[in-house]
Amino acid sequence: METLIQAAYLIAAALFILGLKQMSSPVTARRGILWAGAGMVLATLATFMAPQILDSDQVSTNIILILIAIALGGGYAWYSGKKVAMTDMPQMIAMYNGMGGGAAAAIAAVELLKASNEAAHDVTGTATVADMLGADVAILGILGAIIGTISFSGSIIAWAKLDGRLNRSKLLPMQHMINALLAVVTVGFAAAIYFTNSIDTIIVFYVLALVLGVFITVPVGGADMPVIISLFNALTGLAVGFEGYVLGNAAMIIAGIVVGSAGSLLTQLMAKAMNRSVANVFFAGVGTDAAAASGDGTEGVMKEIQAQDAGILMAFASQVVIIPGYGMAVAQAQHKIWELTQILTEKGVSVKFAIHPVAGRMPGHMNVLLAEAGVPYDMIYDMEDINADFKNTTVALVIGANDVVNPSAKTDSSSPLFGMPILDAIDSDNVIVIKRGRGTGFSGVENPLFFADNTKMLFGDGQKAASELIQAAKEL
Amino acid sequence: MIEGLAAIYIFMLAGFTGYEIISKVPVILHTPLMSGSNFVHGIVLVGAMVALGIAETPTEQVIGFIAVLLGAGNAVGGYVVTERMLEMFKPSENKNNGEGS
C-alpha cells in the first residue's frame, strides 16, 4: 500500500510539473490546468489510504473530520471562485494563497505541539522539540511555520487592500523600525521553540508571526501589490515544501519547491518591470509619505472633451493606440472597447492595444480581460514594442490607466514613481483620457500627462464613455 | 521517508525545474501562471489530511481541521480561478494569429 501511495504522489508531482510547463504557452495552457487538477485529485485520493491515518487510534473520527473540512473549505472556495468577477481575480488569488500558507503553518503547529507534548512527558525531563523531531525536521518545520504564517496573514491583508476593505497604509509611527524589531523577536521565539518543550513559546511565536505578516503588508503601496502577492505565492510554496519534508511527503516537497522557485523568479520579473527591487517594495510605500508631500509640479488645467468630439477625432485618425488600466477592469469596459475597436478598424483606422507590464493589478491582467472580450493577440503590444510607435499615433486613448503613463516617472527625480518605465502616450498627437474623476491614481501621485497641452479629459465611467464613443464613431 | 542527501537532491532539482518553467513565459501568461502555481501548492491539502489523520488530542484535531479546511480552499479555489482565466485563451481565437505577442 505504501508503495502504491508513493507511486501516486510521484505521478501527481509529474503532472504538476508538466501542467505548469503547458501553462507557459497560450496554446496548451488550458490542458495544463486539467493535468495539474488530475494530479491533485490523485494525490488526495491516495492520501485517504495512508497508513499513518488508518493506523491512528481515532481513525473514524479523523476521517469524518477530514471529509467535513474538505467539503466546507472546498465548497466555499468553489462557490467564491465561480462567482467572483474576472476583475477581482487578483484578490482571490491572494486569498487562496493565504489559505495555503495557513494550512502549511497549521501542519507545522500540529507537529510542533505533538513534539513538545512528547518532550514534556519524556523521562529525562529535559528533552526538547528538537530531540523529538530531529534537528533537520525541527528546523525545516519551524521555518515552514514562520513563512507560512507570514504568508497567511500578509495575503489576507493584501486581499483586504485590493478588495477595498482596507485603505490604511500606516498602522504605527516608525512602522519599518517596529517591523524590523518584531522580525528579530519572532525569529528569537522560533529559535526558542527548538531548544525548549514549552507550548506557550509556540503560541507566542505564532501570534508574533501573524502580526508580522500584517505589519509587513500594510505599508506596501497599491502599485506594488502584484509583486507582494507573487512573493507570498512563492513563500507559501516554500513553506509547503518544508512541511513536506517534515511529513516525508515527496509530492509536497516537489510541488512546493517548484512553486517556490518559479514564484521567486516571477516576483523578480515583476519587480524589474516596475524598475524596483523586491526590498524596495517592502521598505518604501509608494504614495504614502513621499507622494503626499509632492503636491507641486503639476500646474495648469485639465481640458475637457465631449465624447462626440473624441469619437470624431478617433474616427478620422490614422492610428489609435488604446492603453487600458485597472479602471477599464472596474468599469467592465473591455467589451465596449473591443466594439469601438471594430468600428474604427472598419473605417480604416489602425488600432493597437498597448499593455504596460504592470497594468491592472497583476502582469497580464489586462491581456486576460482583453482576451475575454475577444481582442486578438496580434493587436496587443508590449511596452517595448509600442513605445517608439507613439510618435506616429494620432490618438492615444487612455482608459482607466494612470501611473503607467505618468511622465514624471521619467522627468521628475523626486517623484515616487521615478525610474519606472512608462508608456510614452504623451508622444502621440492627441491623448484622450477616460477617467472617472480628477483624483490621482492608485499610487496617489499626480499625473502631469493630464495637464499636458495635447491631452483632453473625457470624464465619466469607462463603460458609459466607451458607449458614447461608439455612438459618435458610428454616426459618421 | 526522504532523508539527508536525497532530500537535498529533491530540493535542488525541484528548484531548477521551477526556474526553468517560468524563464521563457510571455507576459500575457504571468497572471494565469501565478494562479496556476498558486493551485499547485494546494498540494498542502494532502499534508493537512495527514496532520489531521494523526491527531490524537482535541487541540490537534482542531488545528488539523483548520489545516484541511484551508488546504482544500487553496486547492479548489486555485483550480477554479485558474480554469476560468485560461478558458479565455480558447484555441479558436488564435487560430489565424499564431502565437501571442
XYZ file of C-alpha atoms in Angstrom:
577
model
C 0.000 0.000 0.000
C 2.767 2.380 0.961
C 4.442 1.831 -2.424
C 1.191 2.470 -4.237
C 0.685 5.741 -2.382
C 4.222 6.849 -3.120
C 3.691 6.000 -6.805
C 0.515 8.105 -6.808
C 2.427 11.029 -5.294
C 5.160 10.662 -7.886
C 2.655 10.721 -10.754
C 0.937 13.722 -9.164
C 4.239 15.616 -8.917
C 4.996 14.851 -12.564
C 1.518 16.033 -13.578
C 2.050 19.301 -11.673
C 5.336 19.997 -13.432
C 4.011 19.071 -16.875
C 0.856 21.064 -16.194
C 2.810 24.182 -15.236
C 5.003 23.728 -18.279
C 1.940 23.648 -20.529
C 0.523 26.701 -18.799
C 3.537 28.659 -20.008
C 2.276 28.692 -23.590
C -1.094 30.146 -24.634
C -1.844 27.219 -26.949
C -1.543 24.466 -24.345
C -2.403 26.471 -21.220
C -5.897 25.065 -20.805
C -4.698 21.488 -20.939
C -2.085 22.376 -18.321
C -4.565 23.138 -15.574
C -6.502 19.960 -16.330
C -3.357 17.872 -15.901
C -2.432 19.598 -12.674
C -6.001 19.151 -11.462
C -5.864 15.433 -12.201
C -2.630 15.243 -10.198
C -4.321 16.915 -7.247
C -7.297 14.546 -7.268
C -4.977 11.529 -7.495
C -2.801 12.698 -4.600
C -5.828 13.492 -2.441
C -7.470 10.110 -3.020
C -4.204 8.271 -2.357
C -3.822 10.095 0.963
C -7.032 8.554 2.285
C -5.196 5.206 2.104
C -2.180 6.497 4.035
C -1.205 4.066 6.819
C -0.487 6.930 9.271
C -4.137 7.913 9.008
C -5.576 4.389 9.007
C -3.442 3.281 11.976
C -4.484 6.216 14.133
C -6.482 5.479 17.293
C -9.167 7.867 16.179
C -9.276 6.825 12.568
C -13.049 7.067 12.079
C -13.431 10.445 13.805
C -10.481 11.865 11.948
C -11.601 10.678 8.535
C -15.029 12.172 9.110
C -13.386 15.436 10.183
C -11.232 15.383 7.037
C -14.266 14.911 4.825
C -16.188 17.707 6.549
C -13.225 20.079 6.314
C -12.711 19.337 2.620
C -16.407 19.814 1.925
C -16.537 23.127 3.797
C -13.238 24.618 2.593
C -13.517 23.268 -0.927
C -17.178 24.135 -1.215
C -16.652 27.699 -0.110
C -13.690 28.144 -2.457
C -15.589 26.595 -5.367
C -18.522 28.910 -4.816
C -16.471 32.068 -4.343
C -14.146 31.220 -7.239
C -17.031 30.676 -9.649
C -18.904 33.748 -8.523
C -16.110 36.306 -8.480
C -15.927 38.797 -11.335
C -12.948 38.495 -13.665
C -11.688 41.856 -12.453
C -11.484 40.680 -8.862
C -9.287 37.689 -9.665
C -6.101 39.143 -8.146
C -7.517 39.417 -4.647
C -8.995 35.928 -4.900
C -5.563 34.569 -5.805
C -4.215 36.404 -2.765
C -6.848 34.825 -0.535
C -6.451 31.257 -1.777
C -2.715 31.675 -1.484
C -3.096 32.850 2.090
C -5.168 29.760 2.845
C -2.340 27.565 1.548
C 0.164 29.369 3.766
C -2.174 28.990 6.723
C -2.542 25.273 6.051
C 1.238 24.824 5.985
C 1.533 26.762 9.245
C -1.210 24.660 10.831
C 0.516 21.422 9.800
C 3.659 22.705 11.484
C 1.631 23.603 14.564
C 0.292 20.049 14.891
C 3.793 18.613 14.553
C 5.355 21.087 16.975
C 2.624 20.617 19.572
C 2.945 16.849 19.328
C 6.707 17.071 19.733
C 6.571 19.480 22.666
C 3.975 17.303 24.345
C 6.126 14.202 23.921
C 9.192 16.087 25.101
C 7.416 17.312 28.207
C 6.487 13.721 29.132
C 9.906 12.341 28.291
C 11.630 10.511 31.140
C 14.764 12.664 31.011
C 12.699 15.757 31.835
C 14.979 17.971 29.762
C 14.000 16.805 26.293
C 13.329 19.484 23.679
C 11.314 19.721 20.482
C 14.496 19.178 18.501
C 15.235 15.948 20.385
C 11.845 14.578 19.474
C 11.793 15.572 15.822
C 15.472 15.506 14.952
C 17.401 18.650 14.071
C 16.597 18.683 10.343
C 12.847 18.159 10.736
C 12.649 20.650 13.609
C 14.489 23.388 11.704
C 12.540 22.995 8.453
C 9.275 22.586 10.349
C 9.808 25.830 12.255
C 10.971 27.646 9.097
C 7.854 26.467 7.281
C 5.753 27.645 10.207
C 7.167 31.164 10.177
C 6.993 31.532 6.379
C 3.531 30.018 6.123
C 2.121 32.182 8.904
C 3.510 35.404 7.425
C 2.167 34.417 4.020
C -1.210 33.698 5.602
C -1.773 36.972 7.422
C 0.048 39.002 4.759
C -2.092 37.571 1.968
C -5.266 38.300 3.896
C -4.171 41.940 4.220
C -3.315 42.018 0.500
C -6.780 40.649 -0.224
C -8.409 43.271 2.010
C -6.447 46.085 0.396
C -7.215 45.006 -3.172
C -10.835 44.414 -2.299
C -11.083 47.953 -0.974
C -11.782 46.842 2.586
C -8.601 48.316 3.970
C -7.195 51.629 2.873
C -4.674 52.366 5.583
C -1.057 52.329 4.659
C 0.190 53.015 8.154
C -0.633 51.456 11.496
C 2.022 52.851 13.756
C 4.666 55.548 13.661
C 8.099 54.269 12.577
C 6.453 51.196 11.117
C 9.593 49.968 9.391
C 11.620 50.146 12.613
C 8.934 48.270 14.517
C 8.706 45.668 11.764
C 12.445 45.050 11.925
C 12.280 44.722 15.701
C 9.265 42.426 15.527
C 11.023 40.252 12.938
C 14.006 39.821 15.252
C 11.795 38.914 18.228
C 9.797 36.448 16.116
C 12.957 34.709 14.930
C 14.080 34.633 18.566
C 10.928 32.797 19.608
C 11.291 30.482 16.617
C 14.727 29.527 17.874
C 13.345 29.146 21.402
C 10.875 26.503 20.193
C 13.795 24.423 19.015
C 15.525 24.455 22.375
C 12.543 24.011 24.702
C 9.413 21.957 25.122
C 7.151 24.837 26.137
C 3.747 25.108 24.489
C 3.496 28.790 25.484
C 6.559 29.549 23.375
C 4.860 28.013 20.358
C 1.693 30.049 20.914
C 3.572 33.337 21.365
C 5.609 32.537 18.259
C 2.502 32.075 16.106
C 0.902 35.262 17.383
C 4.072 37.238 16.648
C 4.393 35.763 13.148
C 0.745 36.588 12.394
C 1.227 40.192 13.470
C 4.465 40.398 11.500
C 2.692 39.371 8.299
C 0.103 42.095 8.858
C 2.686 44.764 9.673
C 4.833 43.917 6.645
C 1.940 44.127 4.194
C 0.018 47.146 5.436
C 2.572 49.776 4.339
C 3.001 48.289 0.856
C 1.767 50.726 -1.762
C -1.082 49.737 -4.033
C 1.030 49.767 -7.172
C 3.345 47.213 -5.595
C 0.584 44.786 -4.632
C 1.161 42.399 -7.567
C 4.770 41.957 -6.506
C 3.749 41.202 -2.941
C 1.110 38.664 -3.951
C 3.614 36.937 -6.184
C 6.147 36.929 -3.355
C 3.657 35.445 -0.893
C 2.805 32.857 -3.529
C 6.459 31.844 -3.681
C 6.694 31.865 0.128
C 3.680 29.599 0.502
C 5.299 27.211 -1.972
C 8.439 27.193 0.129
C 6.511 26.599 3.350
C 4.620 23.718 1.721
C 7.913 22.211 0.553
C 9.397 22.429 4.066
C 6.352 20.881 5.702
C 6.537 18.197 3.013
C 9.960 17.302 4.372
C 8.585 17.202 7.910
C 5.897 14.741 6.812
C 8.202 12.831 4.472
C 5.882 13.601 1.574
C 7.691 13.804 -1.779
C 4.754 15.301 -3.688
C 4.598 18.241 -1.271
C 8.342 18.800 -1.419
C 8.494 18.791 -5.206
C 5.343 20.833 -5.833
C 6.178 23.295 -3.050
C 9.756 23.921 -4.096
C 8.860 24.160 -7.807
C 6.337 26.866 -6.937
C 8.796 28.485 -4.553
C 11.456 28.912 -7.201
C 9.076 29.688 -10.081
C 7.319 32.225 -7.880
C 10.583 33.855 -6.828
C 11.587 34.304 -10.448
C 8.154 35.652 -11.354
C 8.389 38.105 -8.455
C 11.740 39.336 -9.722
C 10.426 39.711 -13.270
C 7.527 41.755 -11.974
C 9.645 43.935 -9.744
C 12.021 44.501 -12.626
C 9.159 45.533 -14.882
C 8.489 48.299 -12.368
C 12.147 49.105 -12.001
C 12.065 48.390 -8.288
C 13.888 45.891 -6.203
C 11.912 43.488 -4.073
C 13.461 45.002 -0.942
C 12.400 48.422 -2.142
C 8.801 47.276 -2.362
C 8.838 46.433 1.323
C 10.654 49.417 2.647
C 9.231 52.265 0.602
C 5.487 52.631 0.486
C 4.753 54.388 -2.792
C 2.204 57.114 -2.400
C 2.331 57.230 1.355
C 4.983 59.603 2.618
C 6.754 60.981 -0.418
C 3.751 61.482 -2.640
C 1.713 63.293 -0.060
C 4.403 65.915 0.173
C 4.816 66.499 -3.550
C 1.678 68.419 -4.354
C 3.592 70.848 -6.522
C 4.936 70.487 -10.030
C 1.625 69.868 -11.690
C 0.230 73.214 -12.700
C -2.218 74.101 -15.381
C -5.732 72.973 -16.026
C -7.270 69.808 -17.343
C -9.004 70.331 -20.665
C -12.264 68.522 -21.003
C -13.594 66.952 -24.202
C -17.040 65.627 -25.034
C -17.482 62.051 -26.233
C -18.908 63.331 -29.519
C -15.730 65.230 -30.392
C -13.474 62.478 -29.126
C -15.294 59.946 -31.302
C -14.845 62.109 -34.405
C -11.189 62.660 -33.624
C -10.621 58.925 -33.415
C -12.692 58.031 -36.465
C -10.509 60.268 -38.624
C -7.234 59.236 -37.044
C -4.675 57.183 -38.919
C -3.625 55.278 -35.823
C -5.236 54.882 -32.414
C -3.426 53.228 -29.512
C -5.602 52.136 -26.621
C -3.984 51.972 -23.183
C -6.148 50.072 -20.720
C -5.669 50.129 -16.972
C -7.385 48.958 -13.829
C -10.188 51.483 -14.414
C -11.221 49.562 -17.507
C -11.419 46.401 -15.449
C -13.521 48.062 -12.755
C -15.911 49.533 -15.324
C -16.077 46.196 -17.206
C -15.496 48.274 -20.331
C -13.415 45.742 -22.270
C -16.329 44.540 -24.415
C -17.331 48.072 -25.344
C -13.727 48.907 -26.125
C -13.487 45.932 -28.453
C -16.715 47.038 -30.158
C -15.245 50.508 -30.609
C -12.076 48.956 -31.991
C -14.033 47.028 -34.611
C -15.894 50.154 -35.734
C -12.665 52.114 -36.009
C -10.967 49.301 -37.911
C -13.832 49.268 -40.400
C -13.208 52.925 -41.009
C -9.602 52.201 -41.879
C -8.058 53.297 -38.599
C -5.116 51.232 -37.405
C -5.917 50.282 -33.809
C -3.392 48.835 -31.389
C -3.509 47.976 -27.704
C -0.559 48.916 -25.520
C -0.129 46.924 -22.329
C 2.187 48.081 -19.588
C 3.835 45.173 -17.755
C 2.041 46.050 -14.538
C -1.184 47.493 -15.923
C -4.072 46.488 -13.732
C -3.220 44.774 -10.513
C -1.105 41.987 -11.966
C 1.069 41.392 -15.000
C -1.089 40.012 -17.756
C -4.294 41.144 -16.025
C -5.231 43.362 -18.977
C -4.346 40.661 -21.502
C -6.743 38.309 -19.785
C -9.570 40.842 -19.845
C -8.969 41.758 -23.487
C -8.828 38.083 -24.403
C -12.149 37.682 -22.599
C -13.652 40.407 -24.779
C -12.302 38.728 -27.907
C -9.427 41.040 -28.844
C -6.954 39.008 -30.954
C -3.404 38.653 -29.630
C -1.815 40.344 -32.620
C -3.434 43.695 -31.788
C -1.878 43.682 -28.333
C 1.591 45.112 -27.912
C 4.025 45.069 -25.032
C 5.588 48.276 -23.800
C 8.937 47.832 -25.573
C 7.253 47.119 -28.887
C 4.854 50.035 -28.901
C 6.727 52.904 -27.266
C 8.552 54.025 -30.427
C 5.250 53.929 -32.298
C 3.533 56.626 -30.218
C 5.180 59.298 -32.378
C 3.152 58.013 -35.359
C -0.050 57.848 -33.354
C -2.909 60.279 -33.882
C -4.817 59.430 -30.722
C -3.674 57.611 -27.607
C -6.802 56.563 -25.715
C -6.045 56.050 -22.046
C -8.858 54.213 -20.306
C -8.584 53.762 -16.588
C -4.786 53.812 -16.592
C -2.819 56.418 -14.725
C 0.550 55.666 -13.169
C 1.744 53.646 -16.175
C 1.522 56.725 -18.404
C 2.808 59.225 -15.849
C 5.686 61.108 -17.493
C 7.094 62.241 -14.141
C 8.455 58.704 -13.844
C 10.941 59.885 -16.457
C 11.385 63.568 -15.727
C 10.894 64.187 -12.019
C 13.507 62.570 -9.836
C 11.545 63.481 -6.701
C 8.518 61.511 -7.850
C 7.988 58.188 -6.075
C 7.399 56.659 -9.489
C 10.745 57.913 -10.793
C 12.576 55.241 -12.729
C 9.569 53.120 -13.529
C 9.344 52.529 -17.289
C 6.163 54.022 -18.725
C 4.137 54.004 -21.906
C 5.045 57.174 -23.820
C 1.444 58.145 -24.562
C 2.479 61.772 -24.240
C 4.418 61.495 -27.548
C 1.268 61.000 -29.611
C -0.508 63.887 -31.355
C -3.537 63.697 -29.087
C -4.137 61.989 -25.790
C -7.676 61.266 -24.659
C -8.004 60.152 -21.071
C -11.185 58.444 -19.935
C -11.332 58.896 -16.198
C -13.993 58.853 -13.556
C -12.841 61.895 -11.663
C -9.978 64.264 -11.155
C -8.252 62.273 -8.440
C -4.826 60.705 -8.515
C -4.041 57.110 -9.433
C -3.649 54.131 -7.172
C -0.202 55.259 -6.097
C -1.606 58.654 -5.106
C 0.818 60.521 -7.370
C -0.271 63.494 -9.526
C -0.034 62.871 -13.255
C 1.311 65.765 -15.373
C 0.089 63.990 -18.511
C -3.438 65.070 -17.631
C -2.358 68.702 -17.750
C -0.345 68.444 -20.975
C -1.271 70.596 -23.997
C -2.151 67.643 -26.207
C -4.283 65.923 -23.562
C -8.074 66.067 -23.329
C -10.009 64.567 -20.465
C -13.201 62.603 -21.046
C -14.751 62.347 -17.605
C -17.102 59.511 -16.841
C -17.451 55.828 -16.155
C -15.360 53.747 -18.562
C -18.223 51.700 -19.913
C -20.518 54.678 -20.424
C -17.782 56.723 -22.054
C -16.943 53.854 -24.386
C -20.604 53.511 -25.393
C -20.759 57.207 -26.193
C -17.590 56.928 -28.271
C -19.095 54.009 -30.183
C -22.201 56.083 -30.811
C -20.181 59.040 -32.027
C -17.948 56.942 -34.277
C -20.908 55.028 -35.730
C -22.771 58.155 -36.757
C -20.023 59.237 -39.129
C 10.905 8.633 4.278
C 13.147 11.039 2.441
C 16.221 11.982 4.327
C 19.578 13.664 4.131
C 21.258 13.837 0.779
C 18.236 12.502 -1.111
C 16.158 15.373 0.231
C 18.797 17.890 -0.794
C 18.743 16.461 -4.316
C 14.972 16.759 -4.478
C 15.056 20.352 -3.204
C 17.752 21.291 -5.709
C 16.183 19.639 -8.749
C 12.720 20.958 -7.933
C 14.215 24.428 -7.596
C 15.823 24.223 -11.032
C 12.627 22.880 -12.541
C 10.583 25.796 -11.264
C 13.128 28.277 -12.534
C 13.214 26.619 -15.935
C 9.428 26.527 -16.315
C 8.979 30.220 -15.757
C 12.011 31.652 -17.513
C 10.535 31.912 -21.009
C 6.964 32.927 -20.434
C 5.146 35.674 -22.352
C 3.790 38.479 -20.153
C 0.271 37.548 -21.230
C 0.507 34.371 -19.155
C 2.008 35.809 -15.982
C -1.281 36.071 -14.124
C -2.614 32.653 -15.186
C 0.722 31.110 -14.326
C 0.814 32.745 -10.916
C -2.684 31.466 -10.388
C -1.673 28.020 -11.631
C 1.302 27.811 -9.309
C -0.996 29.015 -6.541
C -3.148 25.975 -7.293
C -0.159 23.617 -7.336
C 0.884 24.488 -3.780
C -2.638 23.467 -2.852
C -0.983 20.039 -2.539
C -0.580 21.202 1.055
C -4.028 19.616 1.364
C -2.541 16.115 1.482
C -0.171 17.160 4.255
C -3.071 18.701 6.121
C -5.025 15.455 5.769
C -2.142 13.535 7.306
C -1.802 16.112 10.095
C -5.473 15.743 10.964
C -5.323 11.983 10.412
C -2.633 11.519 13.039
C -4.183 13.975 15.518
C -4.805 12.477 18.954
C -5.867 15.301 21.244
C -8.805 17.659 20.638
C -6.372 20.584 20.201
C -4.533 18.733 17.480
C -7.814 17.841 15.854
C -8.959 21.465 15.835
C -5.703 22.684 14.294
C -5.661 19.798 11.849
C -9.248 20.572 10.893
C -8.269 24.180 10.169
C -5.336 22.934 8.115
C -7.537 20.725 5.920
C -10.146 23.481 5.615
C -7.553 25.988 4.423
C -5.713 23.484 2.240
C -8.917 22.452 0.479
C -9.724 26.124 -0.065
C -6.323 26.689 -1.614
C -6.583 23.689 -3.934
C -10.188 24.124 -5.052
C -10.144 27.915 -5.274
C -6.830 27.905 -7.093
C -8.196 25.441 -9.619
C -11.461 27.255 -10.262
C -9.849 30.657 -10.718
C -7.088 29.343 -12.987
C -9.524 27.347 -15.057
C -11.796 30.352 -15.540
C -8.849 32.512 -16.517
C -7.483 30.045 -19.043
C -10.923 29.492 -20.516
C -10.361 32.830 -22.184
C -7.482 31.501 -24.219
C -9.710 29.476 -26.449
C -7.828 27.934 -29.379
C -10.390 29.311 -31.832
C -9.267 32.831 -31.133
C -5.631 32.432 -32.001
C -6.035 30.120 -34.950
C -5.224 32.779 -37.501
C -2.759 34.799 -35.470
C -0.370 32.099 -34.457
C 1.467 32.879 -31.234
C 0.778 35.754 -28.866
C 2.672 38.999 -28.894
